[in-house]
Amino acid sequence: GGGYDNESVAVTAMCLVFWLWCRSLRNDASWPIGALAGLAYINMVAAWGGFVFVVNLVALHAFALVALGRFGPKLHRSYSLFYVIGTIGATRVPVVGMAPLRSLEQLAPLLVFLGLQVLELAESRVRAARERDAAVSKADAWNARLAVYLAVAGAGGAAFFGLFATGYFGPISSRVRGLFVKHTRTGNPLVDSVAEHQPASASAYWHYLHTTTYAAPAGLLVALCAGAKDAEVFLVVYAVCAYFFSSKMVRLIIFLGPVASALTGIALGAAADATAPPLVDALLGGAEGDDDEPAPPPKKSKGPAPLKQREKEEPRRRPPPSAARKGAAAA
């Protein structure tokens, strides 16, 4: 028993969410795919409690893109669709309820959603100001942005502390708290002896990930040096988070499996791109050189011979004198 359980279903749903999320950021016209990512996230919520990792990872990726200066309508619309659709669907799952809006574990995605709305509001004010006056300076634009940021930060901070004081937000679960706080013995042999709750070891990584244990770091380096597109930034964020949590609890190596495979594929692709063209040229170029001999250089066309050379050759062509006399006598 346990060979095919909720995790086996959830990993497929998790990979689908991540793929649709990255696909929604491919270009400026692909943001509607964020709605599909939200629907896939609902499936993930219904399948496994690890959905908390998924929604926080997507939120962290969106935050990283903003920090890298890549905020725009594409990111705002895609994440908004993902979060609104996914959260509405998640609250319809009985065991989840209103936890996405009340749990501290899922507070970061909510803050990222609100933050993107504030950024879009500030940018819309700047665009409107530039439409009225094209000569708006950068200083004036930043003053308009800061006015929005400070006003929303003040109102949002007051609302958060007011709700927190009333006990609206629930505490962090013991399972999540155990990822950041060193495990202490509870006195319950059944809980203390569960191997899957212990930190992962090097042998555990090799057992579950095998050769990707060594190939994935090379792929991570390639992804960092490849220009850091939106999808590559996601892989880097995913790899760092998955490794951190798996090092705290061995059962969470399951999170590391998909990204280790993806990074290994990047490493193999980079190796093939670097070695395949010269190898093909060497093989095909050498074969053609053995079969086809080089053609001789074309001969230069000879023009008329010089006058002195023609005079030297004319006596050889004239008949001998005896033959000329015999011909005249016969005539």
PDB file of N, CA and C in Angstrom, residues 18-59:
ATOM      1  N   PHE A  18       2.581  24.726 -12.818  1.00  0.00           N
ATOM      2  CA  PHE A  18       3.826  25.440 -13.093  1.00  0.00           C
ATOM      3  C   PHE A  18       4.002  25.689 -14.586  1.00  0.00           C
ATOM      4  N   TRP A  19       3.662  24.696 -15.411  1.00  0.00           N
ATOM      5  CA  TRP A  19       3.829  24.876 -16.850  1.00  0.00           C
ATOM      6  C   TRP A  19       2.886  25.955 -17.381  1.00  0.00           C
ATOM      7  N   LEU A  20       1.632  25.916 -16.951  1.00  0.00           N
ATOM      8  CA  LEU A  20       0.671  26.917 -17.415  1.00  0.00           C
ATOM      9  C   LEU A  20       1.048  28.309 -16.919  1.00  0.00           C
ATOM     10  N   TRP A  21       1.556  28.400 -15.704  1.00  0.00           N
ATOM     11  CA  TRP A  21       1.968  29.703 -15.172  1.00  0.00           C
ATOM     12  C   TRP A  21       3.115  30.282 -16.001  1.00  0.00           C
ATOM     13  N   CYS A  22       4.131  29.482 -16.282  1.00  0.00           N
ATOM     14  CA  CYS A  22       5.252  29.966 -17.099  1.00  0.00           C
ATOM     15  C   CYS A  22       4.807  30.257 -18.531  1.00  0.00           C
ATOM     16  N   ARG A  23       3.887  29.434 -19.035  1.00  0.00           N
ATOM     17  CA  ARG A  23       3.398  29.668 -20.403  1.00  0.00           C
ATOM     18  C   ARG A  23       2.622  30.984 -20.485  1.00  0.00           C
ATOM     19  N   SER A  24       1.944  31.368 -19.430  1.00  0.00           N
ATOM     20  CA  SER A  24       1.185  32.620 -19.445  1.00  0.00           C
ATOM     21  C   SER A  24       2.088  33.841 -19.481  1.00  0.00           C
ATOM     22  N   LEU A  25       3.374  33.673 -19.195  1.00  0.00           N
ATOM     23  CA  LEU A  25       4.318  34.786 -19.187  1.00  0.00           C
ATOM     24  C   LEU A  25       5.205  34.806 -20.421  1.00  0.00           C
ATOM     25  N   ARG A  26       4.901  33.978 -21.407  1.00  0.00           N
ATOM     26  CA  ARG A  26       5.796  33.868 -22.569  1.00  0.00           C
ATOM     27  C   ARG A  26       5.836  35.158 -23.376  1.00  0.00           C
ATOM     28  N   ASN A  27       4.695  35.769 -23.628  1.00  0.00           N
ATOM     29  CA  ASN A  27       4.669  37.010 -24.387  1.00  0.00           C
ATOM     30  C   ASN A  27       3.505  37.867 -23.879  1.00  0.00           C
ATOM     31  N   ASP A  28       3.361  39.028 -24.470  1.00  0.00           N
ATOM     32  CA  ASP A  28       2.354  39.973 -23.984  1.00  0.00           C
ATOM     33  C   ASP A  28       0.927  39.515 -24.248  1.00  0.00           C
ATOM     34  N   ALA A  29       0.741  38.591 -25.179  1.00  0.00           N
ATOM     35  CA  ALA A  29      -0.613  38.143 -25.518  1.00  0.00           C
ATOM     36  C   ALA A  29      -0.997  36.831 -24.846  1.00  0.00           C
ATOM     37  N   SER A  30      -0.109  36.257 -24.031  1.00  0.00           N
ATOM     38  CA  SER A  30      -0.381  34.936 -23.447  1.00  0.00           C
ATOM     39  C   SER A  30      -0.932  34.999 -22.029  1.00  0.00           C
ATOM     40  N   TRP A  31      -1.195  36.197 -21.498  1.00  0.00           N
ATOM     41  CA  TRP A  31      -1.641  36.304 -20.107  1.00  0.00           C
ATOM     42  C   TRP A  31      -2.968  35.603 -19.825  1.00  0.00           C
ATOM     43  N   PRO A  32      -3.924  35.421 -20.802  1.00  0.00           N
ATOM     44  CA  PRO A  32      -5.155  34.683 -20.464  1.00  0.00           C
ATOM     45  C   PRO A  32      -4.921  33.248 -19.998  1.00  0.00           C
ATOM     46  N   ILE A  33      -3.745  32.681 -20.315  1.00  0.00           N
ATOM     47  CA  ILE A  33      -3.460  31.312 -19.863  1.00  0.00           C
ATOM     48  C   ILE A  33      -3.353  31.258 -18.351  1.00  0.00           C
ATOM     49  N   GLY A  34      -3.198  32.409 -17.707  1.00  0.00           N
ATOM     50  CA  GLY A  34      -3.203  32.424 -16.245  1.00  0.00           C
ATOM     51  C   GLY A  34      -4.494  31.884 -15.668  1.00  0.00           C
ATOM     52  N   ALA A  35      -5.608  32.032 -16.399  1.00  0.00           N
ATOM     53  CA  ALA A  35      -6.877  31.458 -15.933  1.00  0.00           C
ATOM     54  C   ALA A  35      -6.809  29.937 -15.914  1.00  0.00           C
ATOM     55  N   LEU A  36      -6.163  29.353 -16.923  1.00  0.00           N
ATOM     56  CA  LEU A  36      -5.997  27.893 -16.943  1.00  0.00           C
ATOM     57  C   LEU A  36      -5.100  27.433 -15.799  1.00  0.00           C
ATOM     58  N   ALA A  37      -4.088  28.238 -15.481  1.00  0.00           N
ATOM     59  CA  ALA A  37      -3.236  27.893 -14.334  1.00  0.00           C
ATOM     60  C   ALA A  37      -4.040  27.894 -13.045  1.00  0.00           C
ATOM     61  N   GLY A  38      -4.989  28.833 -12.916  1.00  0.00           N
ATOM     62  CA  GLY A  38      -5.851  28.847 -11.737  1.00  0.00           C
ATOM     63  C   GLY A  38      -6.733  27.618 -11.646  1.00  0.00           C
ATOM     64  N   LEU A  39      -7.259  27.167 -12.786  1.00  0.00           N
ATOM     65  CA  LEU A  39      -8.087  25.948 -12.789  1.00  0.00           C
ATOM     66  C   LEU A  39      -7.248  24.725 -12.422  1.00  0.00           C
ATOM     67  N   ALA A  40      -6.029  24.655 -12.952  1.00  0.00           N
ATOM     68  CA  ALA A  40      -5.148  23.535 -12.592  1.00  0.00           C
ATOM     69  C   ALA A  40      -4.795  23.571 -11.112  1.00  0.00           C
ATOM     70  N   TYR A  41      -4.675  24.764 -10.554  1.00  0.00           N
ATOM     71  CA  TYR A  41      -4.383  24.887  -9.128  1.00  0.00           C
ATOM     72  C   TYR A  41      -5.537  24.356  -8.270  1.00  0.00           C
ATOM     73  N   ILE A  42      -6.774  24.535  -8.720  1.00  0.00           N
ATOM     74  CA  ILE A  42      -7.917  23.975  -7.993  1.00  0.00           C
ATOM     75  C   ILE A  42      -7.798  22.465  -7.920  1.00  0.00           C
ATOM     76  N   ASN A  43      -7.380  21.850  -9.017  1.00  0.00           N
ATOM     77  CA  ASN A  43      -7.159  20.393  -9.009  1.00  0.00           C
ATOM     78  C   ASN A  43      -6.077  20.021  -8.010  1.00  0.00           C
ATOM     79  N   MET A  44      -5.023  20.829  -7.944  1.00  0.00           N
ATOM     80  CA  MET A  44      -3.945  20.573  -6.991  1.00  0.00           C
ATOM     81  C   MET A  44      -4.440  20.680  -5.557  1.00  0.00           C
ATOM     82  N   VAL A  45      -5.276  21.662  -5.267  1.00  0.00           N
ATOM     83  CA  VAL A  45      -5.815  21.827  -3.915  1.00  0.00           C
ATOM     84  C   VAL A  45      -6.648  20.623  -3.517  1.00  0.00           C
ATOM     85  N   ALA A  46      -7.444  20.126  -4.447  1.00  0.00           N
ATOM     86  CA  ALA A  46      -8.302  18.983  -4.137  1.00  0.00           C
ATOM     87  C   ALA A  46      -7.515  17.690  -3.988  1.00  0.00           C
ATOM     88  N   ALA A  47      -6.285  17.648  -4.524  1.00  0.00           N
ATOM     89  CA  ALA A  47      -5.525  16.398  -4.520  1.00  0.00           C
ATOM     90  C   ALA A  47      -4.634  16.234  -3.296  1.00  0.00           C
ATOM     91  N   TRP A  48      -4.017  17.329  -2.814  1.00  0.00           N
ATOM     92  CA  TRP A  48      -2.983  17.162  -1.787  1.00  0.00           C
ATOM     93  C   TRP A  48      -2.784  18.462  -1.028  1.00  0.00           C
ATOM     94  N   GLY A  49      -2.405  18.346   0.235  1.00  0.00           N
ATOM     95  CA  GLY A  49      -2.158  19.521   1.061  1.00  0.00           C
ATOM     96  C   GLY A  49      -0.923  20.295   0.671  1.00  0.00           C
ATOM     97  N   GLY A  50      -0.103  19.735  -0.217  1.00  0.00           N
ATOM     98  CA  GLY A  50       1.081  20.455  -0.678  1.00  0.00           C
ATOM     99  C   GLY A  50       0.767  21.624  -1.582  1.00  0.00           C
ATOM    100  N   PHE A  51      -0.513  21.928  -1.771  1.00  0.00           N
ATOM    101  CA  PHE A  51      -0.872  23.083  -2.599  1.00  0.00           C
ATOM    102  C   PHE A  51      -0.338  24.378  -2.009  1.00  0.00           C
ATOM    103  N   VAL A  52      -0.079  24.399  -0.687  1.00  0.00           N
ATOM    104  CA  VAL A  52       0.472  25.604  -0.064  1.00  0.00           C
ATOM    105  C   VAL A  52       1.838  25.938  -0.668  1.00  0.00           C
ATOM    106  N   PHE A  53       2.626  24.916  -0.941  1.00  0.00           N
ATOM    107  CA  PHE A  53       3.928  25.137  -1.578  1.00  0.00           C
ATOM    108  C   PHE A  53       3.760  25.713  -2.979  1.00  0.00           C
ATOM    109  N   VAL A  54       2.776  25.221  -3.712  1.00  0.00           N
ATOM    110  CA  VAL A  54       2.571  25.650  -5.101  1.00  0.00           C
ATOM    111  C   VAL A  54       2.199  27.121  -5.166  1.00  0.00           C
ATOM    112  N   VAL A  55       1.191  27.539  -4.401  1.00  0.00           N
ATOM    113  CA  VAL A  55       0.728  28.921  -4.488  1.00  0.00           C
ATOM    114  C   VAL A  55       1.791  29.887  -3.968  1.00  0.00           C
ATOM    115  N   ASN A  56       2.540  29.486  -2.955  1.00  0.00           N
ATOM    116  CA  ASN A  56       3.602  30.359  -2.456  1.00  0.00           C
ATOM    117  C   ASN A  56       4.760  30.453  -3.441  1.00  0.00           C
ATOM    118  N   LEU A  57       5.040  29.380  -4.162  1.00  0.00           N
ATOM    119  CA  LEU A  57       6.120  29.419  -5.142  1.00  0.00           C
ATOM    120  C   LEU A  57       5.767  30.322  -6.317  1.00  0.00           C
ATOM    121  N   VAL A  58       4.534  30.231  -6.787  1.00  0.00           N
ATOM    122  CA  VAL A  58       4.108  31.127  -7.869  1.00  0.00           C
ATOM    123  C   VAL A  58       4.163  32.583  -7.409  1.00  0.00           C
ATOM    124  N   ALA A  59       3.731  32.836  -6.183  1.00  0.00           N
ATOM    125  CA  ALA A  59       3.779  34.201  -5.652  1.00  0.00           C
ATOM    126  C   ALA A  59       5.223  34.689  -5.517  1.00  0.00           C
TER     127      ALA A  59
END
